Amino acid sequence: GAVVSQHPSWVICKSGTSVKIECRSLDFQATTMFWYRQFPKQSLMLMATSNEGSKATYEQGVEKDKFLINHASLTLSTLTVTSAHPEDSSFYICSASPGTQFGYTFGSGTRLTVV
Amino acid sequence: DQQVKQNSPSLSVQEGRISILNCDYTNSMFDYFLWYKKYPAEGPTFLISISSIKDKNEDGRFTVFLNKSAKHLSLHIVPSQPGDSAVYFCAASAQAGANNLFFGTGTRLTVIP
């Protein structure tokens, strides 16, 4: 089946530093990948849509200069949280669809803690 | 504004009994619905889906019912097993396979042995 690999699974960083999260589709090509964020006891919220070879589309309220997305190949999208602050601490999850009718495949998520 | 709602944050069920998880939506453009199961510190895993042309889809112990007029769907798990204990998210899309998903806030199911 379709597999999406996300790395790292958890990261702790200091305020003001940048963190890069990778999302890879292992056995299919994904021209589009999605990045979600989940705060405790809240729903998964779409942050942005990553498009291979073009600019990402950001949802309202998401700062594109803070959350840099690069989709340089058909199997890799990266999310960089720049100048991280404690309020950026969250669970970040990527997903992609292999194009079938039966749902999206999600990465295992990245728990980011900014101290 | 939350377009997909799961009004029950938690549900406890005895092993062997039926679990019923409910989901309501407000956007009439949604025509494809999915249920995901999520364990702590893991990404959601796809469970079952239904398109708006159907009112029921069954896969083993899992059945999803869709009532379009009420903008309501439900997931039935029978019989419930302790391994089913997880958070269940309902999600909706205006198009299968391509567009982004709108998620509910999740229902934590606990199946008591």
JSON list of C-alpha atoms in Angstrom, two decimals:
[
{"chain": "A", "resi": 1, "resn": "GLY", "atom": "CA", "xyz": [0.00, 0.00, 0.00]},
{"chain": "A", "resi": 2, "resn": "ALA", "atom": "CA", "xyz": [0.88, 3.67, -0.19]},
{"chain": "A", "resi": 3, "resn": "VAL", "atom": "CA", "xyz": [3.40, 4.71, 2.44]},
{"chain": "A", "resi": 4, "resn": "VAL", "atom": "CA", "xyz": [4.32, 8.19, 3.57]},
{"chain": "A", "resi": 5, "resn": "SER", "atom": "CA", "xyz": [7.40, 8.56, 5.70]},
{"chain": "A", "resi": 6, "resn": "GLN", "atom": "CA", "xyz": [7.87, 11.59, 7.94]},
{"chain": "A", "resi": 7, "resn": "HIS", "atom": "CA", "xyz": [11.05, 12.54, 9.73]},
{"chain": "A", "resi": 8, "resn": "PRO", "atom": "CA", "xyz": [11.88, 13.32, 12.47]},
{"chain": "A", "resi": 9, "resn": "SER", "atom": "CA", "xyz": [9.17, 11.88, 14.69]},
{"chain": "A", "resi": 10, "resn": "TRP", "atom": "CA", "xyz": [9.99, 14.33, 17.43]},
{"chain": "A", "resi": 11, "resn": "VAL", "atom": "CA", "xyz": [12.26, 17.32, 17.84]},
{"chain": "A", "resi": 12, "resn": "ILE", "atom": "CA", "xyz": [13.06, 19.79, 20.60]},
{"chain": "A", "resi": 13, "resn": "CYS", "atom": "CA", "xyz": [14.57, 23.09, 19.61]},
{"chain": "A", "resi": 14, "resn": "LYS", "atom": "CA", "xyz": [15.39, 26.42, 21.16]},
{"chain": "A", "resi": 15, "resn": "SER", "atom": "CA", "xyz": [13.40, 29.56, 20.47]},
{"chain": "A", "resi": 16, "resn": "GLY", "atom": "CA", "xyz": [14.67, 31.40, 17.46]},
{"chain": "A", "resi": 17, "resn": "THR", "atom": "CA", "xyz": [16.09, 28.39, 15.68]},
{"chain": "A", "resi": 18, "resn": "SER", "atom": "CA", "xyz": [14.71, 26.69, 12.56]},
{"chain": "A", "resi": 19, "resn": "VAL", "atom": "CA", "xyz": [13.51, 23.14, 12.22]},
{"chain": "A", "resi": 20, "resn": "LYS", "atom": "CA", "xyz": [13.05, 21.13, 9.02]},
{"chain": "A", "resi": 21, "resn": "ILE", "atom": "CA", "xyz": [10.54, 18.32, 8.72]},
{"chain": "A", "resi": 22, "resn": "GLU", "atom": "CA", "xyz": [10.65, 15.92, 5.79]},
{"chain": "A", "resi": 23, "resn": "CYS", "atom": "CA", "xyz": [7.77, 14.08, 4.19]},
{"chain": "A", "resi": 24, "resn": "ARG", "atom": "CA", "xyz": [8.45, 11.34, 1.65]},
{"chain": "A", "resi": 25, "resn": "SER", "atom": "CA", "xyz": [6.13, 9.20, -0.41]},
{"chain": "A", "resi": 26, "resn": "LEU", "atom": "CA", "xyz": [7.94, 5.88, -0.52]},
{"chain": "A", "resi": 27, "resn": "ASP", "atom": "CA", "xyz": [6.12, 3.91, -3.17]},
{"chain": "A", "resi": 28, "resn": "PHE", "atom": "CA", "xyz": [4.22, 6.45, -5.18]},
{"chain": "A", "resi": 29, "resn": "GLN", "atom": "CA", "xyz": [4.70, 9.85, -6.70]},
{"chain": "A", "resi": 30, "resn": "ALA", "atom": "CA", "xyz": [2.88, 12.75, -5.19]},
{"chain": "A", "resi": 31, "resn": "THR", "atom": "CA", "xyz": [2.58, 16.00, -7.09]},
{"chain": "A", "resi": 32, "resn": "THR", "atom": "CA", "xyz": [0.63, 17.33, -4.15]},
{"chain": "A", "resi": 33, "resn": "MET", "atom": "CA", "xyz": [1.26, 16.87, -0.44]},
{"chain": "A", "resi": 34, "resn": "PHE", "atom": "CA", "xyz": [-0.58, 18.41, 2.46]},
{"chain": "A", "resi": 35, "resn": "TRP", "atom": "CA", "xyz": [0.75, 19.70, 5.74]},
{"chain": "A", "resi": 36, "resn": "TYR", "atom": "CA", "xyz": [-1.46, 19.64, 8.83]},
{"chain": "A", "resi": 37, "resn": "ARG", "atom": "CA", "xyz": [-1.02, 20.83, 12.37]},
{"chain": "A", "resi": 38, "resn": "GLN", "atom": "CA", "xyz": [-2.77, 19.60, 15.44]},
{"chain": "A", "resi": 39, "resn": "PHE", "atom": "CA", "xyz": [-2.86, 21.40, 18.75]},
{"chain": "A", "resi": 40, "resn": "PRO", "atom": "CA", "xyz": [-3.90, 19.44, 21.86]},
{"chain": "A", "resi": 41, "resn": "LYS", "atom": "CA", "xyz": [-7.59, 18.57, 21.92]},
{"chain": "A", "resi": 42, "resn": "GLN", "atom": "CA", "xyz": [-8.14, 20.27, 18.59]},
{"chain": "A", "resi": 43, "resn": "SER", "atom": "CA", "xyz": [-8.78, 19.05, 15.11]},
{"chain": "A", "resi": 44, "resn": "LEU", "atom": "CA", "xyz": [-6.19, 18.51, 12.44]},
{"chain": "A", "resi": 45, "resn": "MET", "atom": "CA", "xyz": [-5.97, 21.79, 10.60]},
{"chain": "A", "resi": 46, "resn": "LEU", "atom": "CA", "xyz": [-4.65, 22.13, 7.09]},
{"chain": "A", "resi": 47, "resn": "MET", "atom": "CA", "xyz": [-1.73, 24.52, 6.95]},
{"chain": "A", "resi": 48, "resn": "ALA", "atom": "CA", "xyz": [-0.71, 24.39, 3.35]},
{"chain": "A", "resi": 49, "resn": "THR", "atom": "CA", "xyz": [-0.78, 22.43, 0.13]},
{"chain": "A", "resi": 50, "resn": "SER", "atom": "CA", "xyz": [2.63, 21.62, -1.26]},
{"chain": "A", "resi": 51, "resn": "ASN", "atom": "CA", "xyz": [2.88, 21.46, -5.05]},
{"chain": "A", "resi": 52, "resn": "GLU", "atom": "CA", "xyz": [5.80, 19.84, -6.81]},
{"chain": "A", "resi": 53, "resn": "GLY", "atom": "CA", "xyz": [7.73, 22.36, -8.86]},
{"chain": "A", "resi": 54, "resn": "SER", "atom": "CA", "xyz": [5.66, 25.36, -7.83]},
{"chain": "A", "resi": 55, "resn": "LYS", "atom": "CA", "xyz": [4.81, 27.48, -4.84]},
{"chain": "A", "resi": 56, "resn": "ALA", "atom": "CA", "xyz": [2.85, 26.10, -1.95]},
{"chain": "A", "resi": 57, "resn": "THR", "atom": "CA", "xyz": [-0.67, 27.27, -1.25]},
{"chain": "A", "resi": 58, "resn": "TYR", "atom": "CA", "xyz": [-1.16, 28.43, 2.32]},
{"chain": "A", "resi": 59, "resn": "GLU", "atom": "CA", "xyz": [-4.37, 28.46, 4.28]},
{"chain": "A", "resi": 60, "resn": "GLN", "atom": "CA", "xyz": [-5.65, 31.68, 5.72]},
{"chain": "A", "resi": 61, "resn": "GLY", "atom": "CA", "xyz": [-3.80, 32.68, 8.84]},
{"chain": "A", "resi": 62, "resn": "VAL", "atom": "CA", "xyz": [-0.70, 30.60, 8.12]},
{"chain": "A", "resi": 63, "resn": "GLU", "atom": "CA", "xyz": [2.44, 32.68, 7.66]},
{"chain": "A", "resi": 64, "resn": "LYS", "atom": "CA", "xyz": [4.23, 31.56, 4.53]},
{"chain": "A", "resi": 65, "resn": "ASP", "atom": "CA", "xyz": [7.47, 33.24, 5.58]},
{"chain": "A", "resi": 66, "resn": "LYS", "atom": "CA", "xyz": [7.45, 31.35, 8.84]},
{"chain": "A", "resi": 67, "resn": "PHE", "atom": "CA", "xyz": [6.47, 27.95, 7.49]},
{"chain": "A", "resi": 68, "resn": "LEU", "atom": "CA", "xyz": [8.61, 27.42, 4.43]},
{"chain": "A", "resi": 69, "resn": "ILE", "atom": "CA", "xyz": [7.54, 24.60, 2.17]},
{"chain": "A", "resi": 70, "resn": "ASN", "atom": "CA", "xyz": [9.68, 23.07, -0.55]},
{"chain": "A", "resi": 71, "resn": "HIS", "atom": "CA", "xyz": [8.42, 20.33, -2.84]},
{"chain": "A", "resi": 72, "resn": "ALA", "atom": "CA", "xyz": [11.48, 19.75, -4.98]},
{"chain": "A", "resi": 73, "resn": "SER", "atom": "CA", "xyz": [10.67, 16.27, -6.21]},
{"chain": "A", "resi": 74, "resn": "LEU", "atom": "CA", "xyz": [7.69, 14.01, -6.73]},
{"chain": "A", "resi": 75, "resn": "THR", "atom": "CA", "xyz": [8.48, 12.11, -3.55]},
{"chain": "A", "resi": 76, "resn": "LEU", "atom": "CA", "xyz": [9.70, 14.74, -1.11]},
{"chain": "A", "resi": 77, "resn": "SER", "atom": "CA", "xyz": [8.19, 17.78, 0.55]},
{"chain": "A", "resi": 78, "resn": "THR", "atom": "CA", "xyz": [9.82, 19.65, 3.40]},
{"chain": "A", "resi": 79, "resn": "LEU", "atom": "CA", "xyz": [8.35, 22.02, 5.96]},
{"chain": "A", "resi": 80, "resn": "THR", "atom": "CA", "xyz": [10.76, 24.38, 7.69]},
{"chain": "A", "resi": 81, "resn": "VAL", "atom": "CA", "xyz": [9.57, 26.19, 10.78]},
{"chain": "A", "resi": 82, "resn": "THR", "atom": "CA", "xyz": [11.71, 29.31, 10.87]},
{"chain": "A", "resi": 83, "resn": "SER", "atom": "CA", "xyz": [12.53, 31.30, 13.99]},
{"chain": "A", "resi": 84, "resn": "ALA", "atom": "CA", "xyz": [10.48, 28.89, 16.05]},
{"chain": "A", "resi": 85, "resn": "HIS", "atom": "CA", "xyz": [8.64, 30.11, 19.13]},
{"chain": "A", "resi": 86, "resn": "PRO", "atom": "CA", "xyz": [7.01, 28.12, 21.94]},
{"chain": "A", "resi": 87, "resn": "GLU", "atom": "CA", "xyz": [3.58, 28.73, 20.43]},
{"chain": "A", "resi": 88, "resn": "ASP", "atom": "CA", "xyz": [4.73, 26.77, 17.37]},
{"chain": "A", "resi": 89, "resn": "SER", "atom": "CA", "xyz": [4.96, 23.68, 19.53]},
{"chain": "A", "resi": 90, "resn": "SER", "atom": "CA", "xyz": [2.52, 21.27, 17.98]},
{"chain": "A", "resi": 91, "resn": "PHE", "atom": "CA", "xyz": [2.08, 18.00, 16.14]},
{"chain": "A", "resi": 92, "resn": "TYR", "atom": "CA", "xyz": [2.78, 18.40, 12.43]},
{"chain": "A", "resi": 93, "resn": "ILE", "atom": "CA", "xyz": [1.56, 15.76, 9.98]},
{"chain": "A", "resi": 94, "resn": "CYS", "atom": "CA", "xyz": [1.92, 15.48, 6.24]},
{"chain": "A", "resi": 95, "resn": "SER", "atom": "CA", "xyz": [-0.26, 13.52, 3.89]},
{"chain": "A", "resi": 96, "resn": "ALA", "atom": "CA", "xyz": [-0.49, 12.59, 0.25]},
{"chain": "A", "resi": 97, "resn": "SER", "atom": "CA", "xyz": [-2.87, 10.74, -1.95]},
{"chain": "A", "resi": 98, "resn": "PRO", "atom": "CA", "xyz": [-1.68, 8.15, -4.46]},
{"chain": "A", "resi": 99, "resn": "GLY", "atom": "CA", "xyz": [-4.68, 9.11, -6.50]},
{"chain": "A", "resi": 100, "resn": "THR", "atom": "CA", "xyz": [-6.96, 6.32, -5.46]},
{"chain": "A", "resi": 101, "resn": "GLN", "atom": "CA", "xyz": [-10.46, 6.91, -4.28]},
{"chain": "A", "resi": 102, "resn": "PHE", "atom": "CA", "xyz": [-9.78, 5.47, -0.89]},
{"chain": "A", "resi": 103, "resn": "GLY", "atom": "CA", "xyz": [-8.31, 8.14, 1.21]},
{"chain": "A", "resi": 104, "resn": "TYR", "atom": "CA", "xyz": [-5.09, 9.86, 1.96]},
{"chain": "A", "resi": 105, "resn": "THR", "atom": "CA", "xyz": [-2.00, 8.38, 3.49]},
{"chain": "A", "resi": 106, "resn": "PHE", "atom": "CA", "xyz": [-0.52, 10.22, 6.42]},
{"chain": "A", "resi": 107, "resn": "GLY", "atom": "CA", "xyz": [2.97, 10.37, 7.76]},
{"chain": "A", "resi": 108, "resn": "SER", "atom": "CA", "xyz": [3.55, 9.37, 11.35]},
{"chain": "A", "resi": 109, "resn": "GLY", "atom": "CA", "xyz": [3.76, 12.97, 12.42]},
{"chain": "A", "resi": 110, "resn": "THR", "atom": "CA", "xyz": [6.38, 15.15, 14.06]},
{"chain": "A", "resi": 111, "resn": "ARG", "atom": "CA", "xyz": [6.04, 16.39, 17.62]},
{"chain": "A", "resi": 112, "resn": "LEU", "atom": "CA", "xyz": [7.76, 19.77, 17.76]},
{"chain": "A", "resi": 113, "resn": "THR", "atom": "CA", "xyz": [8.58, 21.28, 21.13]},
{"chain": "A", "resi": 114, "resn": "VAL", "atom": "CA", "xyz": [10.10, 24.73, 21.21]},
{"chain": "A", "resi": 115, "resn": "VAL", "atom": "CA", "xyz": [11.74, 25.69, 24.50]},
{"chain": "B", "resi": 1, "resn": "ASP", "atom": "CA", "xyz": [-15.84, 27.86, 11.61]},
{"chain": "B", "resi": 2, "resn": "GLN", "atom": "CA", "xyz": [-15.84, 24.11, 12.13]},
{"chain": "B", "resi": 3, "resn": "GLN", "atom": "CA", "xyz": [-17.41, 22.53, 9.06]},
{"chain": "B", "resi": 4, "resn": "VAL", "atom": "CA", "xyz": [-17.10, 19.02, 10.40]},
{"chain": "B", "resi": 5, "resn": "LYS", "atom": "CA", "xyz": [-18.13, 18.36, 13.96]},
{"chain": "B", "resi": 6, "resn": "GLN", "atom": "CA", "xyz": [-17.78, 15.48, 16.32]},
{"chain": "B", "resi": 7, "resn": "ASN", "atom": "CA", "xyz": [-19.73, 16.49, 19.36]},
{"chain": "B", "resi": 8, "resn": "SER", "atom": "CA", "xyz": [-18.69, 13.61, 21.58]},
{"chain": "B", "resi": 9, "resn": "PRO", "atom": "CA", "xyz": [-15.06, 13.99, 22.65]},
{"chain": "B", "resi": 10, "resn": "SER", "atom": "CA", "xyz": [-15.02, 10.55, 24.23]},
{"chain": "B", "resi": 11, "resn": "LEU", "atom": "CA", "xyz": [-16.87, 7.25, 24.25]},
{"chain": "B", "resi": 12, "resn": "SER", "atom": "CA", "xyz": [-16.46, 4.14, 26.40]},
{"chain": "B", "resi": 13, "resn": "VAL", "atom": "CA", "xyz": [-17.81, 0.79, 25.32]},
{"chain": "B", "resi": 14, "resn": "GLN", "atom": "CA", "xyz": [-17.57, -2.71, 26.69]},
{"chain": "B", "resi": 15, "resn": "GLU", "atom": "CA", "xyz": [-15.67, -5.24, 24.63]},
{"chain": "B", "resi": 16, "resn": "GLY", "atom": "CA", "xyz": [-17.98, -7.11, 22.29]},
{"chain": "B", "resi": 17, "resn": "ARG", "atom": "CA", "xyz": [-20.57, -4.35, 22.18]},
{"chain": "B", "resi": 18, "resn": "ILE", "atom": "CA", "xyz": [-21.23, -1.90, 19.37]},
{"chain": "B", "resi": 19, "resn": "SER", "atom": "CA", "xyz": [-19.40, 1.43, 19.20]},
{"chain": "B", "resi": 20, "resn": "ILE", "atom": "CA", "xyz": [-21.18, 4.24, 17.41]},
{"chain": "B", "resi": 21, "resn": "LEU", "atom": "CA", "xyz": [-19.24, 7.36, 16.58]},
{"chain": "B", "resi": 22, "resn": "ASN", "atom": "CA", "xyz": [-21.11, 10.32, 15.17]},
{"chain": "B", "resi": 23, "resn": "CYS", "atom": "CA", "xyz": [-20.16, 13.15, 12.87]},
{"chain": "B", "resi": 24, "resn": "ASP", "atom": "CA", "xyz": [-22.06, 16.14, 11.51]},
{"chain": "B", "resi": 25, "resn": "TYR", "atom": "CA", "xyz": [-21.12, 18.51, 8.74]},
{"chain": "B", "resi": 26, "resn": "THR", "atom": "CA", "xyz": [-22.40, 21.85, 7.53]},
{"chain": "B", "resi": 27, "resn": "ASN", "atom": "CA", "xyz": [-21.03, 22.21, 4.01]},
{"chain": "B", "resi": 28, "resn": "SER", "atom": "CA", "xyz": [-23.43, 20.79, 1.45]},
{"chain": "B", "resi": 29, "resn": "MET", "atom": "CA", "xyz": [-20.59, 20.66, -1.09]},
{"chain": "B", "resi": 30, "resn": "PHE", "atom": "CA", "xyz": [-18.96, 17.80, 0.75]},
{"chain": "B", "resi": 31, "resn": "ASP", "atom": "CA", "xyz": [-19.48, 14.59, -1.16]},
{"chain": "B", "resi": 32, "resn": "TYR", "atom": "CA", "xyz": [-16.80, 12.29, 0.15]},
{"chain": "B", "resi": 33, "resn": "PHE", "atom": "CA", "xyz": [-16.33, 11.26, 3.74]},
{"chain": "B", "resi": 34, "resn": "LEU", "atom": "CA", "xyz": [-13.64, 9.32, 5.52]},
{"chain": "B", "resi": 35, "resn": "TRP", "atom": "CA", "xyz": [-12.92, 7.96, 8.95]},
{"chain": "B", "resi": 36, "resn": "TYR", "atom": "CA", "xyz": [-9.42, 7.84, 10.34]},
{"chain": "B", "resi": 37, "resn": "LYS", "atom": "CA", "xyz": [-8.06, 6.16, 13.42]},
{"chain": "B", "resi": 38, "resn": "LYS", "atom": "CA", "xyz": [-5.22, 7.74, 15.31]},
{"chain": "B", "resi": 39, "resn": "TYR", "atom": "CA", "xyz": [-3.01, 6.38, 18.07]},
{"chain": "B", "resi": 40, "resn": "PRO", "atom": "CA", "xyz": [-1.00, 8.79, 20.24]},
{"chain": "B", "resi": 41, "resn": "ALA", "atom": "CA", "xyz": [2.08, 10.28, 18.57]},
{"chain": "B", "resi": 42, "resn": "GLU", "atom": "CA", "xyz": [1.18, 8.66, 15.26]},
{"chain": "B", "resi": 43, "resn": "GLY", "atom": "CA", "xyz": [-0.39, 9.96, 12.08]},
{"chain": "B", "resi": 44, "resn": "PRO", "atom": "CA", "xyz": [-3.97, 9.05, 11.29]},
{"chain": "B", "resi": 45, "resn": "THR", "atom": "CA", "xyz": [-4.57, 5.82, 9.42]},
{"chain": "B", "resi": 46, "resn": "PHE", "atom": "CA", "xyz": [-7.38, 5.46, 6.94]},
{"chain": "B", "resi": 47, "resn": "LEU", "atom": "CA", "xyz": [-10.23, 3.28, 8.09]},
{"chain": "B", "resi": 48, "resn": "ILE", "atom": "CA", "xyz": [-13.19, 3.52, 5.76]},
{"chain": "B", "resi": 49, "resn": "SER", "atom": "CA", "xyz": [-14.79, 5.97, 3.37]},
{"chain": "B", "resi": 50, "resn": "ILE", "atom": "CA", "xyz": [-18.11, 6.66, 1.72]},
{"chain": "B", "resi": 51, "resn": "SER", "atom": "CA", "xyz": [-19.14, 8.79, -1.20]},
{"chain": "B", "resi": 52, "resn": "SER", "atom": "CA", "xyz": [-22.36, 10.74, -1.26]},
{"chain": "B", "resi": 53, "resn": "ILE", "atom": "CA", "xyz": [-23.94, 8.42, -3.80]},
{"chain": "B", "resi": 54, "resn": "LYS", "atom": "CA", "xyz": [-24.15, 5.75, -1.12]},
{"chain": "B", "resi": 55, "resn": "ASP", "atom": "CA", "xyz": [-25.76, 5.66, 2.28]},
{"chain": "B", "resi": 56, "resn": "LYS", "atom": "CA", "xyz": [-23.81, 2.73, 3.67]},
{"chain": "B", "resi": 57, "resn": "ASN", "atom": "CA", "xyz": [-20.40, 1.18, 3.27]},
{"chain": "B", "resi": 58, "resn": "GLU", "atom": "CA", "xyz": [-19.22, -1.86, 5.15]},
{"chain": "B", "resi": 59, "resn": "ASP", "atom": "CA", "xyz": [-15.76, -3.28, 5.68]},
{"chain": "B", "resi": 60, "resn": "GLY", "atom": "CA", "xyz": [-15.49, -6.11, 8.14]},
{"chain": "B", "resi": 61, "resn": "ARG", "atom": "CA", "xyz": [-16.38, -4.86, 11.61]},
{"chain": "B", "resi": 62, "resn": "PHE", "atom": "CA", "xyz": [-16.64, -1.28, 10.40]},
{"chain": "B", "resi": 63, "resn": "THR", "atom": "CA", "xyz": [-19.69, 0.25, 8.79]},
{"chain": "B", "resi": 64, "resn": "VAL", "atom": "CA", "xyz": [-20.20, 3.88, 7.88]},
{"chain": "B", "resi": 65, "resn": "PHE", "atom": "CA", "xyz": [-23.69, 5.30, 7.42]},
{"chain": "B", "resi": 66, "resn": "LEU", "atom": "CA", "xyz": [-24.39, 8.55, 5.62]},
{"chain": "B", "resi": 67, "resn": "ASN", "atom": "CA", "xyz": [-27.57, 10.60, 5.95]},
{"chain": "B", "resi": 68, "resn": "LYS", "atom": "CA", "xyz": [-27.19, 13.42, 3.47]},
{"chain": "B", "resi": 69, "resn": "SER", "atom": "CA", "xyz": [-30.43, 15.16, 4.31]},
{"chain": "B", "resi": 70, "resn": "ALA", "atom": "CA", "xyz": [-29.36, 15.40, 7.93]},
{"chain": "B", "resi": 71, "resn": "LYS", "atom": "CA", "xyz": [-25.72, 16.05, 7.02]},
{"chain": "B", "resi": 72, "resn": "HIS", "atom": "CA", "xyz": [-24.80, 13.31, 9.41]},
{"chain": "B", "resi": 73, "resn": "LEU", "atom": "CA", "xyz": [-22.61, 10.26, 9.27]},
{"chain": "B", "resi": 74, "resn": "SER", "atom": "CA", "xyz": [-21.74, 7.60, 11.76]},
{"chain": "B", "resi": 75, "resn": "LEU", "atom": "CA", "xyz": [-19.20, 4.87, 12.17]},
{"chain": "B", "resi": 76, "resn": "HIS", "atom": "CA", "xyz": [-20.30, 1.58, 13.70]},
{"chain": "B", "resi": 77, "resn": "ILE", "atom": "CA", "xyz": [-17.77, -0.87, 15.05]},
{"chain": "B", "resi": 78, "resn": "VAL", "atom": "CA", "xyz": [-19.11, -4.27, 15.98]},
{"chain": "B", "resi": 79, "resn": "PRO", "atom": "CA", "xyz": [-17.97, -6.14, 17.90]},
{"chain": "B", "resi": 80, "resn": "SER", "atom": "CA", "xyz": [-15.70, -3.63, 19.58]},
{"chain": "B", "resi": 81, "resn": "GLN", "atom": "CA", "xyz": [-12.26, -4.84, 20.62]},
{"chain": "B", "resi": 82, "resn": "PRO", "atom": "CA", "xyz": [-9.71, -3.35, 23.05]},
{"chain": "B", "resi": 83, "resn": "GLY", "atom": "CA", "xyz": [-7.37, -2.71, 20.11]},
{"chain": "B", "resi": 84, "resn": "ASP", "atom": "CA", "xyz": [-9.97, -0.36, 18.69]},
{"chain": "B", "resi": 85, "resn": "SER", "atom": "CA", "xyz": [-9.21, 2.10, 21.49]},
{"chain": "B", "resi": 86, "resn": "ALA", "atom": "CA", "xyz": [-7.94, 5.22, 19.73]},
{"chain": "B", "resi": 87, "resn": "VAL", "atom": "CA", "xyz": [-9.07, 8.63, 18.58]},
{"chain": "B", "resi": 88, "resn": "TYR", "atom": "CA", "xyz": [-11.36, 8.52, 15.56]},
{"chain": "B", "resi": 89, "resn": "PHE", "atom": "CA", "xyz": [-11.51, 11.44, 13.18]},
{"chain": "B", "resi": 90, "resn": "CYS", "atom": "CA", "xyz": [-14.25, 12.08, 10.72]},
{"chain": "B", "resi": 91, "resn": "ALA", "atom": "CA", "xyz": [-13.13, 13.94, 7.59]},
{"chain": "B", "resi": 92, "resn": "ALA", "atom": "CA", "xyz": [-14.87, 15.37, 4.57]},
{"chain": "B", "resi": 93, "resn": "SER", "atom": "CA", "xyz": [-13.89, 16.54, 1.15]},
{"chain": "B", "resi": 94, "resn": "ALA", "atom": "CA", "xyz": [-15.63, 18.20, -1.75]},
{"chain": "B", "resi": 95, "resn": "GLN", "atom": "CA", "xyz": [-13.82, 15.86, -4.12]},
{"chain": "B", "resi": 96, "resn": "ALA", "atom": "CA", "xyz": [-12.38, 12.39, -3.69]},
{"chain": "B", "resi": 97, "resn": "GLY", "atom": "CA", "xyz": [-8.62, 12.01, -3.88]},
{"chain": "B", "resi": 98, "resn": "ALA", "atom": "CA", "xyz": [-7.41, 15.49, -4.69]},
{"chain": "B", "resi": 99, "resn": "ASN", "atom": "CA", "xyz": [-8.64, 18.22, -2.43]},
{"chain": "B", "resi": 100, "resn": "ASN", "atom": "CA", "xyz": [-7.78, 18.82, 1.15]},
{"chain": "B", "resi": 101, "resn": "LEU", "atom": "CA", "xyz": [-9.73, 17.30, 3.97]},
{"chain": "B", "resi": 102, "resn": "PHE", "atom": "CA", "xyz": [-11.75, 18.99, 6.66]},
{"chain": "B", "resi": 103, "resn": "PHE", "atom": "CA", "xyz": [-11.49, 17.15, 9.93]},
{"chain": "B", "resi": 104, "resn": "GLY", "atom": "CA", "xyz": [-13.68, 16.89, 12.98]},
{"chain": "B", "resi": 105, "resn": "THR", "atom": "CA", "xyz": [-12.10, 17.29, 16.40]},
{"chain": "B", "resi": 106, "resn": "GLY", "atom": "CA", "xyz": [-12.06, 13.57, 17.03]},
{"chain": "B", "resi": 107, "resn": "THR", "atom": "CA", "xyz": [-13.70, 11.14, 19.44]},
{"chain": "B", "resi": 108, "resn": "ARG", "atom": "CA", "xyz": [-11.59, 9.13, 21.82]},
{"chain": "B", "resi": 109, "resn": "LEU", "atom": "CA", "xyz": [-12.93, 5.59, 21.95]},
{"chain": "B", "resi": 110, "resn": "THR", "atom": "CA", "xyz": [-12.06, 3.39, 24.88]},
{"chain": "B", "resi": 111, "resn": "VAL", "atom": "CA", "xyz": [-13.04, -0.26, 24.65]},
{"chain": "B", "resi": 112, "resn": "ILE", "atom": "CA", "xyz": [-13.11, -1.80, 28.09]},
{"chain": "B", "resi": 113, "resn": "PRO", "atom": "CA", "xyz": [-12.05, -5.46, 28.26]}
]
